[in-house]
Short mmCIF file of C-alpha atoms in Angstrom, two decimals:
data_model
loop_
_atom_site.label_atom_id
_atom_site.label_comp_id
_atom_site.label_asym_id
_atom_site.label_seq_id
_atom_site.Cartn_x
_atom_site.Cartn_y
_atom_site.Cartn_z
CA MET A 4 -121.26 145.25 84.58
CA ALA A 5 -118.15 146.38 86.41
CA LYS A 6 -116.13 149.53 86.66
CA LYS A 7 -112.56 150.27 87.63
CA ILE A 8 -110.15 153.16 87.91
CA TRP A 9 -106.66 152.53 86.67
CA GLY A 10 -103.53 154.34 85.72
CA LYS A 11 -101.77 153.34 82.54
CA VAL A 12 -98.36 154.17 81.10
CA LEU A 13 -96.35 152.42 78.42
CA VAL A 14 -92.92 150.88 78.68
CA CYS A 15 -91.09 151.97 75.55
CA GLY A 16 -88.25 150.09 73.93
CA ILE A 17 -87.25 148.12 70.90
CA ILE A 18 -87.16 144.37 71.29
CA ILE A 19 -86.95 142.54 67.98
CA LEU A 20 -86.96 138.83 67.49
CA PHE A 21 -87.80 136.56 64.64
CA ILE A 22 -87.35 132.94 64.27
CA GLY A 23 -88.06 130.27 61.74
CA THR A 24 -86.30 127.36 60.14
CA SER A 25 -85.08 125.83 56.87
CA SER A 26 -82.94 123.34 54.94
CA ILE A 27 -80.67 122.75 51.90
CA PRO A 28 -80.90 121.48 48.30
CA SER A 29 -79.32 118.47 46.69
CA THR A 30 -78.30 119.54 43.20
CA GLU A 31 -75.78 116.98 41.96
CA THR A 32 -74.54 113.48 42.74
CA MET A 33 -71.29 114.56 44.32
CA THR A 34 -72.32 113.61 47.87
CA LYS A 35 -72.35 110.10 49.28
CA GLN A 36 -74.89 108.35 51.42
CA SER A 37 -74.14 107.21 54.92
CA GLU A 38 -74.52 103.57 55.81
CA GLY A 39 -78.14 102.73 56.51
CA SER A 40 -79.29 106.26 55.55
CA LYS A 41 -81.27 107.38 52.55
CA HIS A 42 -80.33 111.02 53.18
CA LEU A 43 -77.65 112.81 51.19
CA LEU A 44 -74.94 114.81 52.88
CA ASN A 45 -76.63 118.13 52.10
CA GLU A 46 -80.21 116.92 52.41
CA ARG A 47 -82.61 117.42 55.28
CA ALA A 48 -82.01 115.23 58.32
CA PRO A 49 -84.44 112.54 59.48
CA THR A 50 -87.71 114.22 60.35
CA ILE A 51 -89.23 115.06 63.70
CA SER A 52 -92.84 113.94 64.01
CA GLN A 53 -94.36 116.92 65.79
CA PRO A 54 -94.39 120.69 65.23
CA LEU A 55 -92.35 122.50 67.86
CA SER A 56 -92.80 125.59 69.96
CA VAL A 57 -90.49 128.37 68.90
CA LEU A 58 -89.74 129.46 72.48
CA THR A 59 -86.58 127.41 73.04
CA THR A 60 -85.23 128.33 69.63
CA ARG A 61 -85.92 131.99 70.30
CA LEU A 62 -83.98 131.87 73.54
CA ALA A 63 -80.86 130.82 71.66
CA LEU A 64 -80.73 134.25 70.01
CA GLN A 65 -82.42 136.33 72.68
CA ASN A 66 -79.36 137.16 74.75
CA GLN A 67 -77.06 137.89 71.81
CA GLN A 68 -76.29 141.35 70.51
CA ARG A 69 -78.85 140.78 67.78
CA ASP A 70 -82.34 139.78 68.87
CA ILE A 71 -83.97 138.90 65.57
CA ALA A 72 -83.69 136.30 62.83
CA PHE A 73 -85.76 134.57 60.16
CA CYS A 74 -85.42 130.87 59.50
CA TYR A 75 -87.28 127.65 58.80
CA ALA A 76 -87.30 124.21 60.45
CA CYS A 77 -86.94 121.82 57.57
CA ASN A 78 -87.04 118.48 59.36
CA VAL A 79 -90.23 119.09 61.34
CA VAL A 80 -93.22 117.23 59.96
CA ALA A 81 -95.93 119.87 59.86
CA ASN A 82 -98.66 120.15 57.28
CA PRO A 83 -97.65 122.56 55.93
CA PRO A 84 -94.35 123.66 57.49
CA TYR A 85 -94.35 127.15 58.96
CA TRP A 86 -92.25 130.23 59.45
CA PHE A 87 -91.91 131.08 63.10
CA SER A 88 -92.81 134.54 64.34
CA SER A 89 -93.22 134.78 68.10
CA ASP A 90 -93.26 132.75 71.32
CA ASP A 91 -96.44 130.91 70.47
CA GLU A 92 -97.36 131.88 66.92
CA TYR A 93 -96.21 130.99 63.46
CA LEU A 94 -95.85 133.78 60.95
CA ALA A 95 -97.44 132.03 57.97
CA PRO A 96 -97.63 128.71 56.16
CA CYS A 97 -94.62 128.22 53.90
CA ILE A 98 -95.57 128.05 50.20
CA LEU A 99 -92.22 126.74 48.97
CA PRO A 100 -92.70 123.28 47.44
CA ASN A 101 -89.80 121.74 49.41
CA PHE A 102 -88.15 124.02 51.96
CA PRO A 103 -85.97 127.16 51.89
CA SER A 104 -82.37 126.04 51.50
CA GLY A 105 -81.01 129.55 51.89
CA SER A 106 -82.16 133.13 52.37
CA ASP A 107 -80.87 136.63 52.99
CA ILE A 108 -81.93 140.27 53.13
CA ASP A 109 -80.70 142.95 50.73
CA SER A 110 -79.92 146.62 51.38
CA GLU A 111 -83.55 147.56 50.69
CA GLY A 112 -84.80 145.17 53.35
CA ASN A 113 -86.13 142.59 50.88
CA LEU A 114 -86.04 139.01 52.16
CA TYR A 115 -85.49 136.35 49.49
CA ALA A 116 -85.23 132.58 49.75
CA VAL A 117 -84.32 129.76 47.39
CA ASP A 118 -86.13 126.45 47.44
CA TYR A 119 -84.24 123.19 47.93
CA GLY A 120 -85.37 121.99 44.50
CA GLY A 121 -84.97 125.35 42.76
CA GLY A 122 -86.99 128.55 42.59
CA ILE A 123 -86.67 132.06 44.05
CA TYR A 124 -89.27 133.42 46.46
CA GLN A 125 -89.73 136.77 48.16
CA ILE A 126 -90.96 136.65 51.74
CA PHE A 127 -92.60 139.68 53.29
CA TYR A 128 -92.46 140.46 56.99
CA ASP A 129 -96.22 139.99 57.36
CA GLY A 130 -95.86 136.39 56.18
CA TYR A 131 -96.90 136.90 52.55
CA GLN A 132 -94.73 134.91 50.14
CA VAL A 133 -94.56 135.12 46.36
CA PHE A 134 -92.80 133.09 43.68
CA VAL A 135 -90.35 135.31 41.76
CA ALA A 136 -88.57 133.14 39.21
CA ALA A 137 -87.37 129.64 38.42
CA SER A 138 -83.74 128.81 39.21
CA ILE A 139 -81.42 125.87 39.64
CA ALA A 140 -81.19 124.30 43.09
CA PHE A 141 -78.75 125.89 45.54
CA ASN A 142 -77.32 124.94 48.91
CA SER A 143 -77.16 128.50 50.21
CA LEU A 144 -77.83 132.12 49.29
CA THR A 145 -76.24 135.40 50.41
CA TYR A 146 -76.35 139.08 49.57
CA ASP A 147 -73.12 141.05 49.16
CA PRO A 148 -73.54 144.59 50.55
CA GLU A 149 -70.25 145.72 49.01
CA SER A 150 -71.20 144.96 45.39
CA GLY A 151 -74.97 144.73 45.63
CA LEU A 152 -74.85 141.26 44.03
CA TRP A 153 -76.54 138.06 45.13
CA TYR A 154 -74.41 134.91 45.38
CA ALA A 155 -75.40 131.27 45.74
CA CYS A 156 -73.64 127.93 45.77
CA ASP A 157 -74.45 124.35 45.00
CA MET A 158 -72.18 121.44 45.82
CA THR A 159 -69.67 122.38 43.11
CA TYR A 160 -69.77 126.03 42.08
CA LEU A 161 -70.21 129.59 43.28
CA TYR A 162 -72.76 131.62 41.27
CA THR A 163 -74.09 135.12 40.96
CA VAL A 164 -77.88 135.16 40.78
CA ASN A 165 -80.32 137.61 39.21
CA MET A 166 -83.13 137.66 41.77
CA THR A 167 -85.62 139.01 39.24
CA THR A 168 -85.12 136.47 36.45
CA GLY A 169 -83.56 133.59 38.37
CA THR A 170 -80.64 133.48 35.95
CA SER A 171 -77.44 132.19 37.55
CA THR A 172 -73.91 132.75 36.26
CA VAL A 173 -71.03 130.50 37.26
CA VAL A 174 -68.26 132.38 39.07
CA GLY A 175 -66.01 129.36 39.47
CA PRO A 176 -65.52 126.00 41.20
CA LEU A 177 -65.37 125.91 44.98
CA ASN A 178 -62.61 123.27 44.91
CA VAL A 179 -63.10 121.83 48.40
CA PRO A 180 -62.93 118.14 49.34
CA ASN A 181 -66.36 118.20 50.99
CA THR A 182 -69.62 120.05 50.31
CA ILE A 183 -70.06 123.76 51.07
CA ILE A 184 -73.42 123.97 52.82
CA GLY A 185 -73.61 127.64 53.80
CA ILE A 186 -72.16 130.94 52.58
CA ALA A 187 -72.48 134.45 54.00
CA CYS A 188 -71.11 137.94 53.27
CA ASN A 189 -70.41 140.53 55.94
CA LEU A 190 -70.98 144.26 55.56
CA ALA A 191 -67.57 144.70 53.92
CA GLY A 192 -68.41 142.07 51.31
CA GLU A 193 -66.07 139.39 52.68
CA MET A 194 -67.52 135.96 51.93
CA TYR A 195 -67.21 132.91 54.16
CA GLY A 196 -68.47 129.37 53.86
CA TYR A 197 -68.27 126.05 55.67
CA ASP A 198 -68.62 122.40 54.75
CA VAL A 199 -70.55 119.34 55.86
CA LEU A 200 -69.08 115.88 56.30
CA TRP A 201 -70.02 112.57 57.87
CA THR A 202 -67.31 112.51 60.55
CA GLY A 203 -64.76 114.91 61.98
CA ASP A 204 -64.75 118.69 62.26
CA SER A 205 -66.03 121.00 59.55
CA THR A 206 -63.81 123.73 58.10
CA LEU A 207 -64.47 127.44 57.72
CA TYR A 208 -63.32 128.94 54.40
CA SER A 209 -62.88 132.41 53.00
CA ILE A 210 -64.27 132.51 49.47
CA ASP A 211 -62.97 134.63 46.59
CA LYS A 212 -66.05 136.25 45.04
CA ASP A 213 -64.26 136.66 41.71
CA THR A 214 -63.15 133.05 41.26
CA GLY A 215 -65.03 130.92 43.79
CA ALA A 216 -61.73 129.68 45.22
CA CYS A 217 -61.94 128.63 48.87
CA ILE A 218 -59.09 129.17 51.32
CA ALA A 219 -59.27 127.18 54.56
CA ILE A 220 -59.25 129.33 57.70
CA GLY A 221 -59.42 126.54 60.27
CA ASP A 222 -61.34 123.74 61.95
CA MET A 223 -64.62 124.87 63.46
CA GLY A 224 -64.42 122.60 66.51
CA TYR A 225 -67.69 120.92 65.49
CA GLY A 226 -68.64 118.62 62.65
CA PHE A 227 -71.78 119.42 60.68
CA VAL A 228 -73.96 117.32 58.39
CA TYR A 229 -77.23 117.64 56.49
CA SER A 230 -79.11 120.83 55.65
CA GLN A 231 -78.31 123.93 57.67
CA ASP A 232 -77.22 127.51 57.11
CA CYS A 233 -75.14 130.45 58.27
CA CYS A 234 -75.66 134.19 58.20
CA PHE A 235 -74.03 137.38 59.38
CA ASP A 236 -75.39 139.78 61.91
CA ARG A 237 -73.94 142.53 59.75
CA ASP A 238 -74.61 145.29 62.26
CA ASN A 239 -72.32 143.59 64.77
CA ASP A 240 -70.07 141.64 62.35
CA ILE A 241 -70.94 138.28 63.92
CA LEU A 242 -71.14 135.08 61.88
CA TYR A 243 -73.84 132.72 63.16
CA ILE A 244 -74.07 129.04 62.29
CA ALA A 245 -77.38 127.17 62.55
CA GLY A 246 -75.65 123.83 62.88
CA TYR A 247 -76.79 120.23 62.66
CA PHE A 248 -74.04 118.09 64.19
CA ASN A 249 -72.61 114.89 62.74
CA ASP A 250 -71.96 113.31 66.16
CA GLY A 251 -75.62 113.12 67.13
CA SER A 252 -75.57 116.12 69.48
CA PRO A 253 -78.71 118.29 69.49
CA ALA A 254 -78.68 120.91 66.73
CA GLY A 255 -77.88 124.43 67.88
CA LEU A 256 -76.93 128.02 67.21
CA LEU A 257 -73.22 128.88 67.21
CA ILE A 258 -71.02 131.95 66.84
CA CYS A 259 -68.07 131.43 64.51
CA ASP A 260 -64.75 133.29 64.80
CA THR A 261 -63.90 134.26 61.22
CA THR A 262 -60.20 134.61 62.06
CA SER A 263 -59.75 131.06 63.38
CA GLY A 264 -62.85 129.14 62.35
CA GLN A 265 -63.57 128.11 65.95
CA CYS A 266 -67.21 128.07 67.02
CA MET A 267 -68.91 128.72 70.35
CA LEU A 268 -72.28 127.13 71.06
CA VAL A 269 -74.93 129.70 72.00
CA GLY A 270 -77.74 127.25 72.63
CA ASN A 271 -79.53 124.18 71.30
CA PHE A 272 -82.60 124.21 69.10
CA GLU A 273 -85.67 122.57 70.55
CA GLY A 274 -86.29 118.95 69.72
CA GLY A 275 -83.39 118.66 67.28
CA MET A 276 -84.97 120.95 64.72
CA GLU A 277 -82.83 121.55 61.65
CA ILE A 278 -82.49 125.23 60.78
CA THR A 279 -81.73 126.82 57.44
CA GLY A 280 -82.97 129.69 55.30
CA PHE A 281 -81.34 131.73 58.06
CA ALA A 282 -81.34 135.55 57.75
CA ILE A 283 -80.84 138.45 60.16
CA PRO A 284 -82.09 141.97 59.29
CA TRP A 285 -79.41 144.64 59.13
CA SER A 286 -78.90 148.37 58.65
CA PRO A 287 -77.31 149.21 55.28
CA ASN A 288 -76.04 152.61 56.43
CA GLN A 289 -73.43 153.14 59.11
CA TYR A 290 -72.98 156.48 60.82
CA ASP A 291 -70.22 157.88 62.99
CA HIS A 292 -72.51 157.95 66.02
CA ASP A 293 -75.47 155.58 66.14
CA ILE A 294 -76.59 154.38 69.56
CA ALA A 295 -79.93 152.71 70.20
CA ILE A 296 -81.73 150.78 72.92
CA ARG A 297 -82.09 147.19 71.74
CA SER A 298 -84.30 145.98 74.57
CA ILE A 299 -85.47 146.76 78.08
CA ILE A 300 -84.25 144.05 80.44
CA LYS A 301 -85.63 145.56 83.62
CA PRO A 302 -88.39 146.30 84.44
CA ALA A 303 -90.26 143.72 82.39
CA SER A 304 -93.40 143.78 84.51
CA GLY A 305 -94.46 144.02 88.11
CA ASN A 306 -95.93 146.37 90.66
CA ALA A 307 -95.28 150.08 90.66
CA GLY A 308 -92.40 151.31 92.77
CA PRO A 309 -88.82 152.58 92.65
CA ILE A 310 -86.67 150.54 90.29
CA THR A 311 -83.35 150.95 88.51
CA PRO A 312 -83.89 150.29 84.80
CA VAL A 313 -81.52 147.98 82.93
CA VAL A 314 -81.39 148.23 79.14
CA LYS A 315 -79.44 146.59 76.34
CA VAL A 316 -77.75 149.27 74.23
CA LYS A 317 -76.38 148.68 70.75
CA ASN A 318 -73.62 150.73 69.13
CA ALA A 319 -74.16 150.56 65.36
CA GLY A 320 -71.89 153.52 64.72
CA LEU A 321 -68.26 153.69 63.69
CA ASN A 322 -66.91 155.16 66.93
CA THR A 323 -66.44 153.90 70.46
CA GLU A 324 -68.90 155.76 72.68
CA TYR A 325 -68.68 156.74 76.34
CA ASN A 326 -71.22 158.12 78.83
CA VAL A 327 -74.14 158.00 76.42
CA PRO A 328 -77.31 159.36 78.04
CA VAL A 329 -80.30 157.03 77.79
CA GLN A 330 -83.82 158.39 78.07
CA LEU A 331 -86.58 155.94 78.97
CA LEU A 332 -90.30 156.32 79.35
CA ILE A 333 -90.97 153.96 82.23
CA GLY A 334 -94.53 153.11 82.96
CA LYS A 335 -96.96 150.53 84.15
CA GLU A 336 -100.43 149.22 83.73
CA LEU A 337 -101.73 149.42 87.26
CA ILE A 338 -105.20 148.79 88.58
CA SER A 339 -105.80 150.91 91.64
CA GLY A 340 -108.49 152.84 93.42
CA THR A 341 -112.02 151.44 93.29
CA VAL A 342 -112.88 148.19 91.57
CA GLU A 343 -116.56 147.22 91.59
CA ASP A 344 -118.08 144.05 90.15
CA PHE A 345 -121.48 144.28 91.90
CA GLU A 346 -121.15 140.83 93.44
CA ALA A 347 -121.51 141.75 97.11
CA THR A 348 -123.72 144.85 96.78
CA ASN A 349 -125.31 147.06 94.16
CA ALA A 350 -122.54 149.61 94.91
CA GLY A 351 -125.05 152.21 96.01
CA TYR A 352 -126.27 153.00 92.49
CA THR A 353 -129.61 154.80 92.36
CA HIS A 354 -132.18 154.80 89.57
CA ALA A 355 -135.54 156.35 88.81
CA PRO A 356 -137.87 156.92 85.85
CA LYS A 357 -138.91 160.14 84.25
CA LEU A 358 -142.60 159.91 85.01
CA PRO A 359 -144.88 158.76 83.64
CA GLN A 360 -142.40 156.44 81.86
CA PRO A 361 -141.53 153.08 83.49
CA ASP A 362 -138.29 152.37 85.34
CA ALA A 363 -136.62 149.15 84.12
CA TRP A 364 -133.22 149.27 85.86
CA ALA A 365 -132.47 146.23 88.03
CA TRP A 366 -129.48 144.68 89.79
CA GLY A 367 -128.82 140.94 89.76
CA ALA A 368 -127.93 138.01 87.52
CA PRO A 369 -129.21 138.40 83.93
CA THR A 370 -131.41 135.66 82.46
CA SER A 371 -131.61 137.17 78.97
CA GLY A 372 -129.42 139.19 76.65
CA PRO A 373 -125.74 138.40 77.26
CA MET A 374 -126.73 135.95 80.04
CA ALA A 375 -123.50 136.75 81.89
CA ALA A 376 -121.58 139.47 83.67
CA HIS A 377 -118.12 140.73 82.73
CA SER A 378 -116.93 139.10 85.94
CA GLY A 379 -118.89 137.18 88.54
CA PHE A 380 -122.67 136.92 88.12
CA ASN A 381 -124.34 140.26 88.84
CA VAL A 382 -124.92 143.29 86.62
CA TRP A 383 -126.97 146.42 86.45
CA ALA A 384 -129.33 146.12 83.49
CA THR A 385 -132.60 147.38 82.05
CA ASN A 386 -134.78 144.35 82.77
CA LEU A 387 -132.72 141.30 83.73
CA ALA A 388 -135.19 138.88 82.14
CA GLY A 389 -135.94 140.38 78.73
CA PRO A 390 -136.12 143.47 76.51
CA TYR A 391 -136.65 146.81 78.15
CA PRO A 392 -140.19 148.27 77.86
CA PRO A 393 -141.17 150.60 75.01
CA SER A 394 -140.92 154.34 75.62
CA MET A 395 -138.71 153.71 78.64
CA TRP A 396 -137.06 156.82 80.06
CA CYS A 397 -135.08 156.26 83.24
CA TYR A 398 -131.62 156.80 84.63
CA LEU A 399 -128.94 154.94 86.61
CA LEU A 400 -126.67 157.03 88.82
CA THR A 401 -123.36 155.85 90.33
CA ALA A 402 -122.20 156.64 93.79
CA PRO A 403 -119.80 159.63 93.82
CA PHE A 404 -116.15 158.83 93.10
CA THR A 405 -112.99 160.76 92.22
CA VAL A 406 -110.71 160.06 89.25
CA PRO A 407 -107.24 161.37 90.18
CA GLY A 408 -104.99 163.04 87.66
CA GLY A 409 -103.26 160.62 85.29
CA ALA A 410 -105.84 157.89 85.91
CA MET A 411 -108.70 156.59 83.79
CA PHE A 412 -112.22 155.45 84.51
CA ASN A 413 -113.15 152.25 82.71
CA PHE A 414 -116.38 150.29 82.58
CA TRP A 415 -117.82 147.37 80.66
CA HIS A 416 -121.23 147.29 79.05
CA TRP A 417 -123.12 145.05 76.67
#
């Protein structure tokens, strides 16, 4: 048994991060095969043999204005594949029969995904997944906040999709020389997409939601191939690409300039994992003034003492803000004062029976019951070697100690 006095305060802040991975569907025979490869242009890349830690992937998003994303690693051989959730944990086994080729989140916060081979699934934030309806196979899926409609594409057409019934309606042909692999709508309802190809740079397109017509914006500075995805951080109007490169470079996360098409690499995904089913949560309502703390950068941990806090602040409002006051509850979990584990001494505890009852309290290493101390070897116990006697009535009294204001007294018992 041990006791300690410690002060405890909480560090308050909002740090959000989700990560996962996914891939894309082959729906028609429009793509070609590369020499010596059995994989189609929009199919998953050659697989990686081992499941991967999510840590490196998480770091690719961590320092951006948005700290959270859902996705799926479609080329990792895991049985079954998983959705990532935190540094060391997976959120849940993925129930989709192939892999999520696209996903997005609507204005109600509902996360939907489409399977590479067809089928609509809803994915809940606790990891629960449910089949919603059958559908054709799509390369990508996006929600349009402006109209409230869901859109999807295969290798030929743009569609609207009923997420309840799975019914898809052709909007029109995409009319691009290569295959559109990912589409995404920003908060204003502007749709963008990009293509995959075996060699050369991919192209970013603006897409007419009424006709499906694609207008080239510009080269992206990188060439992409195989399954992957894009999505908007709608709160910050940033288009992210989860890219798998056609020159053999490690796959990575990129930011794409929607005015020029040029991309900037944020970071590489661990082990060459291939990411799709990519979705970032967003706030459907925008207010004139909406400032929030996104994360606490400093202090993260450490000993108590004077420190200047550093926080990441996000402006989700419609106005430029100046001199915004930030209120933080800074705290610590600090062990201080007296810590006693009874290893060196019995800590001056006293004990006695209420006569004529027996006194069973003893100090030492237990040889029965839990057979161990919370730390070290020694405990105070009623009979170290077996059950305490019947009709026992005795007490154990600690040495005097003071618990200062704001502190807590804690002890362990079995």
